[in-house]
Amino acid sequence: MLQLLVKSTEITEIKYLMDNEQDQLAPKSLELVHKLKQKYEATGQDMNTYLEGLYHATYLSYWDYINLDTLLTLQQPKTSFPDERTFIIYHQITELFFQLIRNSLEQISETENLTAEYFTKQLNRAINYLEHLKNSFSIMFDGMDREQFLTFRTSLTPASGFQSAQYRIIEIYSTDVFFLVQKDLRGSFIIEDAPEKLMDFLYWRRGAVEMESLKKTFTLRQFEEKYLPSLLQVANEYRDKNLRQKWLKMPEAERWNPDLVAAMRRFDHLANVEWPLVHFRTATRYLDRKPQELAATGGTNWKEYMQPKNQQVTYYPELWSEVEEQSWGKNVTKEQIGI
Ligand code: HEM
């Protein structure tokens, strides 16, 4: 009996030890708890409240994390033509890619003591996104029934992709506002002029005029009313840290790094020739009805306006030879852009 009692005490003791052992926090966990305590104490808060919150919190799911249910409700067609959904979704995809491009460009602009290696790495990411946009434009070119498109587009007037604020922000991030001024007006200004002085003469504000009256289109006026103040703010913010300025401020040896120069040329050509051309050729496929083209929903003289050779926008003119500049937007083959 006594023997049995001893045994049972021993078992209890061992069990106590084992339970205690399991309760011990591993050194790594202790270190984290300690760090957390410091973190919350630094702002006068109680760590335990946070730990309790963590204990009660539900597990994160994929669908909540990316807001999937909301994302899939963001398509609101104006008509019952199925291809209108394609049109909306592809515009949304493009805007998300624009956001990715901004993310890369912002990281270049925010970096002090920029190296050619880092500049090139981030710019190559932006190039990758633009390549995807260029290559996927076939979703617009081939992916909609022309008759459906020509019918549902009438319900979208006066909205136009022209009103994409992110497209304009990418331009402002990429270069000095001076280079976005309509080419034949640039002679009246200098690169250092303040954005306030230059913004009235941007190529897209001059280009978006009505075919007949040459007055600003309603689409442009609406866009200006909503976004012009914030675009001016971005232009001022990026006056000294747009990509061209960041590049000019680099030490000479870094600035002329061949990989960086190649990336800047590629980015410039994709943004100002290849994507605009794929876009223009798509517009032509849908809207060019001989003998007379159809009016765009934005109401511009689109056939003249949209062509890169007419817009003559180049972010980094110093990286192109005179011959290259003169042939800007010309002689681009189907192989180069896929359309
Ligand atoms: C079938 C497809 C498309 C057609 C027919 C088309 C047509 C046009 C036209 C005619 C314009 C000139 C402005 C106007 O009068 O509306 C324009 C401008 C514009 N569109 Fe599209 N578009 C298409 C798809 C897209 C997509 C998917 C995007 C992506 C966001 C987009 C973004 C833009 C932008 C940013 C402009 C202004 C370009 C500039 O200022 O140079 N478009 N589009």
Coordinates of C-alpha atoms and ligand atoms in Angstrom, one line a residue:
M1 CA 0.0 0.0 0.0
L2 CA 2.8 2.4 1.0
Q3 CA 4.7 1.4 -2.1
L4 CA 1.6 2.2 -4.2
L5 CA 1.3 5.6 -2.5
V6 CA 4.9 6.5 -3.3
K7 CA 4.4 5.6 -6.8
S8 CA 1.3 7.8 -7.2
T9 CA 3.2 10.8 -5.7
E10 CA 6.0 10.2 -8.1
I11 CA 3.6 10.1 -11.0
T12 CA 2.0 13.4 -9.9
E13 CA 5.4 14.9 -9.6
I14 CA 6.4 13.8 -13.0
K15 CA 3.2 14.9 -14.5
Y16 CA 3.7 18.3 -12.8
L17 CA 7.1 18.6 -14.3
M18 CA 5.9 17.5 -17.7
D19 CA 3.0 20.0 -17.7
N20 CA 5.4 22.7 -16.5
E21 CA 7.9 21.9 -19.2
Q22 CA 5.1 22.2 -21.8
D23 CA 4.1 25.6 -20.4
Q24 CA 7.6 26.9 -20.7
L25 CA 7.9 29.4 -23.5
A26 CA 10.7 28.8 -25.9
P27 CA 13.5 31.4 -25.8
K28 CA 12.5 32.8 -29.2
S29 CA 8.9 33.3 -28.0
L30 CA 10.1 34.9 -24.8
E31 CA 12.2 37.3 -26.8
L32 CA 9.2 38.2 -29.0
V33 CA 7.0 38.8 -26.0
H34 CA 9.7 41.0 -24.5
K35 CA 9.9 43.0 -27.7
L36 CA 6.2 43.3 -27.9
K37 CA 6.1 44.6 -24.3
Q38 CA 8.7 47.2 -25.2
K39 CA 6.8 48.2 -28.3
Y40 CA 3.5 48.8 -26.5
E41 CA 5.2 50.4 -23.4
A42 CA 6.9 52.9 -25.7
T43 CA 3.4 54.3 -26.6
G44 CA 2.0 53.8 -23.1
Q45 CA -0.2 50.9 -24.1
D46 CA -0.8 47.5 -22.4
M47 CA 0.6 44.5 -24.2
N48 CA -1.9 42.1 -22.6
T49 CA -4.9 43.8 -24.2
Y50 CA -3.3 43.2 -27.6
L51 CA -2.4 39.6 -26.7
E52 CA -6.0 39.0 -25.7
G53 CA -7.2 40.5 -28.9
L54 CA -4.9 38.2 -30.8
Y55 CA -6.2 35.2 -28.9
H56 CA -9.8 36.1 -29.9
A57 CA -9.1 37.1 -33.5
T58 CA -10.3 34.8 -36.3
Y59 CA -7.8 33.3 -38.8
L60 CA -7.1 35.3 -41.9
S61 CA -8.4 33.8 -45.1
Y62 CA -7.3 34.4 -48.7
W63 CA -10.7 35.8 -49.6
D64 CA -10.7 38.4 -46.8
Y65 CA -7.1 39.3 -47.3
I66 CA -7.5 40.3 -51.0
N67 CA -11.1 41.5 -50.5
L68 CA -12.2 39.0 -53.2
D69 CA -16.0 39.3 -52.6
T70 CA -15.8 43.0 -53.0
L71 CA -13.5 42.8 -56.0
L72 CA -15.9 40.6 -57.8
T73 CA -18.7 43.1 -57.3
L74 CA -16.8 46.0 -58.8
Q75 CA -18.0 45.3 -62.4
Q76 CA -21.2 47.1 -63.1
P77 CA -22.1 46.9 -66.8
K78 CA -24.4 49.6 -68.1
T79 CA -25.9 47.2 -70.7
S80 CA -26.6 43.5 -71.0
F81 CA -24.0 42.8 -73.7
P82 CA -21.6 40.1 -72.2
D83 CA -18.5 41.7 -73.8
E84 CA -19.1 44.9 -71.7
R85 CA -17.9 42.9 -68.7
T86 CA -14.7 42.1 -70.6
F87 CA -14.3 45.8 -71.3
I88 CA -14.7 46.8 -67.7
I89 CA -12.5 44.1 -66.2
Y90 CA -9.6 44.8 -68.6
H91 CA -9.8 48.5 -67.7
Q92 CA -9.7 47.5 -64.0
I93 CA -6.7 45.2 -64.6
T94 CA -4.9 48.0 -66.4
E95 CA -5.5 50.4 -63.5
L96 CA -4.1 47.8 -61.1
F97 CA -1.0 47.4 -63.3
F98 CA -0.7 51.2 -63.4
Q99 CA -0.7 51.0 -59.6
L100 CA 2.2 48.5 -59.8
I101 CA 4.1 50.8 -62.1
R102 CA 3.6 53.7 -59.6
N103 CA 4.8 51.5 -56.8
S104 CA 8.1 50.9 -58.6
L105 CA 8.6 54.5 -59.7
E106 CA 7.8 55.8 -56.2
Q107 CA 10.5 53.6 -54.7
I108 CA 13.1 55.1 -57.2
S109 CA 11.9 58.6 -56.3
E110 CA 12.1 58.0 -52.6
T111 CA 15.6 56.6 -52.5
E112 CA 18.4 58.8 -51.4
N113 CA 21.9 58.0 -52.8
L114 CA 20.4 56.1 -55.7
T115 CA 22.7 53.6 -57.4
A116 CA 22.4 52.6 -61.0
E117 CA 21.8 49.0 -59.9
Y118 CA 18.8 49.8 -57.7
F119 CA 17.4 52.3 -60.3
T120 CA 17.7 49.6 -63.0
K121 CA 16.1 46.9 -60.8
Q122 CA 13.0 49.0 -60.0
L123 CA 12.7 50.4 -63.5
N124 CA 12.9 46.8 -65.0
R125 CA 9.9 46.0 -62.8
A126 CA 7.9 48.9 -64.3
I127 CA 9.0 47.7 -67.7
N128 CA 7.8 44.2 -67.0
Y129 CA 4.4 45.6 -66.1
L130 CA 4.2 47.7 -69.2
E131 CA 5.2 44.7 -71.3
H132 CA 2.3 42.7 -69.8
L133 CA -0.1 45.6 -70.6
K134 CA 1.2 45.8 -74.2
N135 CA 1.0 42.1 -74.7
S136 CA -2.4 41.6 -73.1
F137 CA -4.0 44.4 -75.1
S138 CA -5.2 41.6 -77.5
I139 CA -7.9 41.1 -74.9
M140 CA -9.3 44.3 -76.2
F141 CA -8.3 43.9 -79.8
D142 CA -9.6 40.4 -80.3
G143 CA -11.6 39.7 -77.2
M144 CA -14.8 41.6 -77.9
D145 CA -17.4 41.2 -80.6
R146 CA -17.2 44.4 -82.7
E147 CA -21.0 44.8 -83.0
Q148 CA -21.4 44.4 -79.3
F149 CA -18.7 46.9 -78.6
L150 CA -20.1 49.5 -81.0
T151 CA -23.5 49.1 -79.4
F152 CA -22.6 49.1 -75.7
R153 CA -20.1 52.0 -76.1
T154 CA -22.9 54.4 -76.8
S155 CA -24.1 53.8 -73.2
L156 CA -20.7 54.9 -71.9
T157 CA -20.5 58.4 -73.3
P158 CA -18.8 60.7 -72.2
A159 CA -16.6 58.4 -70.2
S160 CA -13.2 57.5 -71.7
G161 CA -9.9 55.9 -70.7
F162 CA -8.6 59.3 -71.4
Q163 CA -9.9 60.1 -67.8
S164 CA -7.4 57.8 -66.2
A165 CA -5.6 59.8 -63.5
Q166 CA -3.1 57.2 -62.9
Y167 CA -1.9 57.3 -66.5
R168 CA -1.2 61.0 -66.0
I169 CA 0.5 60.4 -62.6
I170 CA 2.9 57.9 -64.2
E171 CA 3.8 60.6 -66.8
I172 CA 4.5 63.1 -64.0
Y173 CA 6.6 60.6 -62.0
S174 CA 8.6 59.8 -65.1
T175 CA 9.9 63.1 -66.3
D176 CA 9.8 66.9 -66.0
V177 CA 6.4 68.5 -66.8
F178 CA 8.2 70.5 -69.5
F179 CA 8.5 67.3 -71.6
L180 CA 4.7 66.7 -71.4
V181 CA 4.0 70.1 -72.9
Q182 CA 2.7 69.9 -76.4
K183 CA 5.8 69.8 -78.6
D184 CA 5.2 72.8 -80.8
L185 CA 4.6 75.0 -77.7
R186 CA 7.8 74.0 -75.8
G187 CA 9.9 76.7 -77.4
S188 CA 8.1 79.3 -75.2
F189 CA 9.2 77.6 -71.9
I190 CA 12.3 76.3 -70.1
I191 CA 12.6 73.0 -68.3
E192 CA 12.9 74.7 -65.0
D193 CA 9.5 76.5 -65.3
A194 CA 7.1 75.8 -62.4
P195 CA 4.4 73.2 -63.0
E196 CA 1.8 76.0 -62.5
K197 CA 3.1 77.7 -65.6
L198 CA 3.4 74.6 -67.7
M199 CA 0.3 72.6 -66.8
D200 CA -2.1 74.6 -69.1
F201 CA -0.1 73.5 -72.1
L202 CA 0.2 69.7 -71.5
Y203 CA -0.2 67.7 -74.7
W204 CA -3.3 65.9 -73.5
R205 CA -5.1 69.1 -72.5
R206 CA -4.4 70.6 -75.9
G207 CA -5.2 67.4 -77.8
A208 CA -8.6 66.6 -76.3
V209 CA -10.6 69.0 -78.3
E210 CA -13.8 68.5 -80.1
M211 CA -13.5 67.5 -83.7
E212 CA -15.7 70.2 -85.1
S213 CA -15.4 73.2 -82.8
L214 CA -11.9 72.6 -81.5
K215 CA -13.3 73.4 -78.0
K216 CA -12.2 71.4 -75.0
T217 CA -14.3 68.2 -74.9
F218 CA -16.7 67.6 -72.1
T219 CA -14.7 64.5 -71.2
L220 CA -11.6 66.7 -70.6
R221 CA -13.5 69.4 -68.7
Q222 CA -15.0 66.8 -66.3
F223 CA -11.5 65.2 -65.8
E224 CA -9.9 68.6 -65.1
E225 CA -12.5 69.5 -62.6
K226 CA -12.0 66.3 -60.7
Y227 CA -8.2 65.8 -60.9
L228 CA -6.4 68.9 -62.0
P229 CA -5.7 70.3 -58.5
S230 CA -4.3 66.9 -57.3
L231 CA -2.3 66.5 -60.5
L232 CA -0.7 69.9 -60.0
Q233 CA 0.1 68.9 -56.4
V234 CA 1.8 65.7 -57.6
A235 CA 3.7 67.7 -60.3
N236 CA 5.1 70.0 -57.6
E237 CA 5.9 67.2 -55.3
Y238 CA 7.8 65.4 -58.1
R239 CA 9.5 68.5 -59.5
D240 CA 12.8 67.5 -57.9
K241 CA 12.4 63.8 -57.6
N242 CA 10.8 62.6 -60.9
L243 CA 12.8 59.9 -62.6
R244 CA 14.6 62.3 -65.0
Q245 CA 15.7 64.5 -62.1
K246 CA 16.8 61.5 -60.0
W247 CA 18.8 60.3 -63.0
L248 CA 20.5 63.8 -63.6
K249 CA 21.4 64.0 -59.9
M250 CA 23.4 60.7 -60.0
P251 CA 27.2 60.8 -60.1
E252 CA 28.3 60.7 -63.8
A253 CA 29.6 57.2 -63.7
E254 CA 26.4 55.8 -62.3
R255 CA 24.3 57.9 -64.6
W256 CA 25.8 56.4 -67.8
N257 CA 25.6 52.8 -66.6
P258 CA 24.7 50.9 -69.8
D259 CA 22.0 48.8 -68.1
L260 CA 20.3 51.8 -66.7
V261 CA 20.4 53.7 -69.9
A262 CA 19.0 50.7 -71.7
A263 CA 16.2 50.4 -69.1
M264 CA 15.3 54.1 -69.4
R265 CA 15.1 53.9 -73.2
R266 CA 13.0 50.8 -73.0
F267 CA 10.6 52.3 -70.5
D268 CA 10.3 55.5 -72.6
H269 CA 9.6 53.6 -75.8
L270 CA 7.1 51.2 -74.2
A271 CA 5.2 54.1 -72.4
N272 CA 5.2 56.5 -75.3
V273 CA 5.3 54.4 -78.4
E274 CA 4.4 50.8 -78.0
W275 CA 1.5 50.9 -75.5
P276 CA 0.0 54.0 -77.2
L277 CA 0.3 52.3 -80.6
V278 CA -1.3 49.0 -79.5
H279 CA -4.1 51.2 -78.0
F280 CA -4.4 53.3 -81.2
R281 CA -4.5 50.3 -83.5
T282 CA -7.3 48.8 -81.3
A283 CA -9.3 52.0 -81.5
T284 CA -8.8 51.9 -85.2
R285 CA -10.1 48.3 -85.4
Y286 CA -13.3 49.3 -83.7
L287 CA -13.9 52.9 -84.7
D288 CA -12.4 53.2 -88.2
R289 CA -15.4 52.9 -90.5
K290 CA -14.5 54.0 -93.9
P291 CA -15.1 56.5 -95.4
Q292 CA -15.5 58.2 -92.0
E293 CA -14.3 57.1 -88.6
L294 CA -16.8 57.0 -85.7
A295 CA -16.7 59.5 -82.9
A296 CA -14.9 58.3 -79.7
T297 CA -16.9 58.3 -76.5
G298 CA -14.5 61.0 -75.3
G299 CA -15.3 63.0 -78.4
T300 CA -11.7 63.8 -79.4
N301 CA -10.2 64.0 -82.8
W302 CA -8.8 60.6 -81.8
K303 CA -7.2 59.5 -85.0
E304 CA -4.9 62.5 -85.0
Y305 CA -4.6 62.8 -81.3
M306 CA -3.7 59.2 -80.2
Q307 CA -0.8 58.6 -82.5
P308 CA 2.6 58.6 -80.9
K309 CA 4.2 60.2 -83.9
N310 CA 1.8 63.2 -83.5
Q311 CA 2.0 63.3 -79.7
Q312 CA 5.8 63.3 -79.7
V313 CA 6.2 62.6 -76.0
T314 CA 9.6 61.4 -74.9
Y315 CA 10.5 61.3 -71.2
Y316 CA 14.3 61.2 -71.7
P317 CA 15.2 63.1 -75.0
E318 CA 18.9 63.1 -74.1
L319 CA 18.9 59.3 -74.5
W320 CA 17.7 59.3 -78.1
S321 CA 19.6 60.4 -81.2
E322 CA 18.2 63.0 -83.6
V323 CA 17.4 60.3 -86.1
E324 CA 15.6 58.3 -83.5
E325 CA 13.6 61.3 -82.4
Q326 CA 12.6 62.2 -85.9
S327 CA 11.3 58.7 -86.5
W328 CA 9.5 58.6 -83.0
G329 CA 6.4 56.4 -83.3
K330 CA 7.0 55.6 -87.0
N331 CA 8.0 52.3 -88.7
V332 CA 6.8 50.2 -85.7
T333 CA 6.2 46.7 -87.0
K334 CA 3.4 44.3 -86.1
E335 CA 6.1 42.0 -84.7
Q336 CA 7.2 44.7 -82.2
I337 CA 3.8 45.2 -80.7
G338 CA 1.8 42.1 -81.6
I339 CA -1.0 43.9 -83.4
Ligands
HEM1 C1 -11.6 48.7 -77.4 C2 -10.8 49.3 -76.5 C3 -10.5 50.8 -76.5 C4 -10.8 51.8 -77.4 C5 -11.7 51.6 -78.7 C6 -10.3 53.0 -76.9 C7 -10.4 54.2 -77.5 C8 -9.9 55.4 -77.0 C9 -10.0 56.7 -77.7 C10 -10.8 56.9 -79.0 C11 -9.3 57.6 -77.0 C12 -9.1 59.1 -77.2 C13 -9.9 59.9 -76.2 C14 -11.4 59.8 -76.5 O1 -11.9 60.6 -77.4 O2 -12.1 59.0 -75.9 C15 -8.7 56.9 -75.8 C16 -7.9 57.5 -74.9 C17 -7.4 56.8 -73.8 N1 -7.7 55.5 -73.5 FE1 -8.6 54.1 -74.6 N2 -9.6 52.8 -75.7 C18 -9.7 51.4 -75.4 C19 -9.2 50.7 -74.4 C20 -8.5 51.3 -73.3 C21 -8.0 50.6 -72.2 C22 -8.2 49.2 -71.9 C23 -7.4 51.6 -71.4 C24 -6.8 51.3 -70.1 C25 -6.9 52.1 -69.0 C26 -7.5 52.8 -72.1 C27 -6.9 54.0 -71.7 C28 -6.9 55.2 -72.4 C29 -6.1 56.3 -72.0 C30 -5.1 56.4 -70.9 C31 -6.3 57.3 -73.0 C32 -5.7 58.6 -73.1 C33 -4.4 58.4 -74.0 C34 -3.7 59.7 -74.3 O3 -3.9 60.7 -73.8 O4 -2.8 59.6 -75.1 N3 -8.1 52.7 -73.3 N4 -9.1 55.6 -75.9

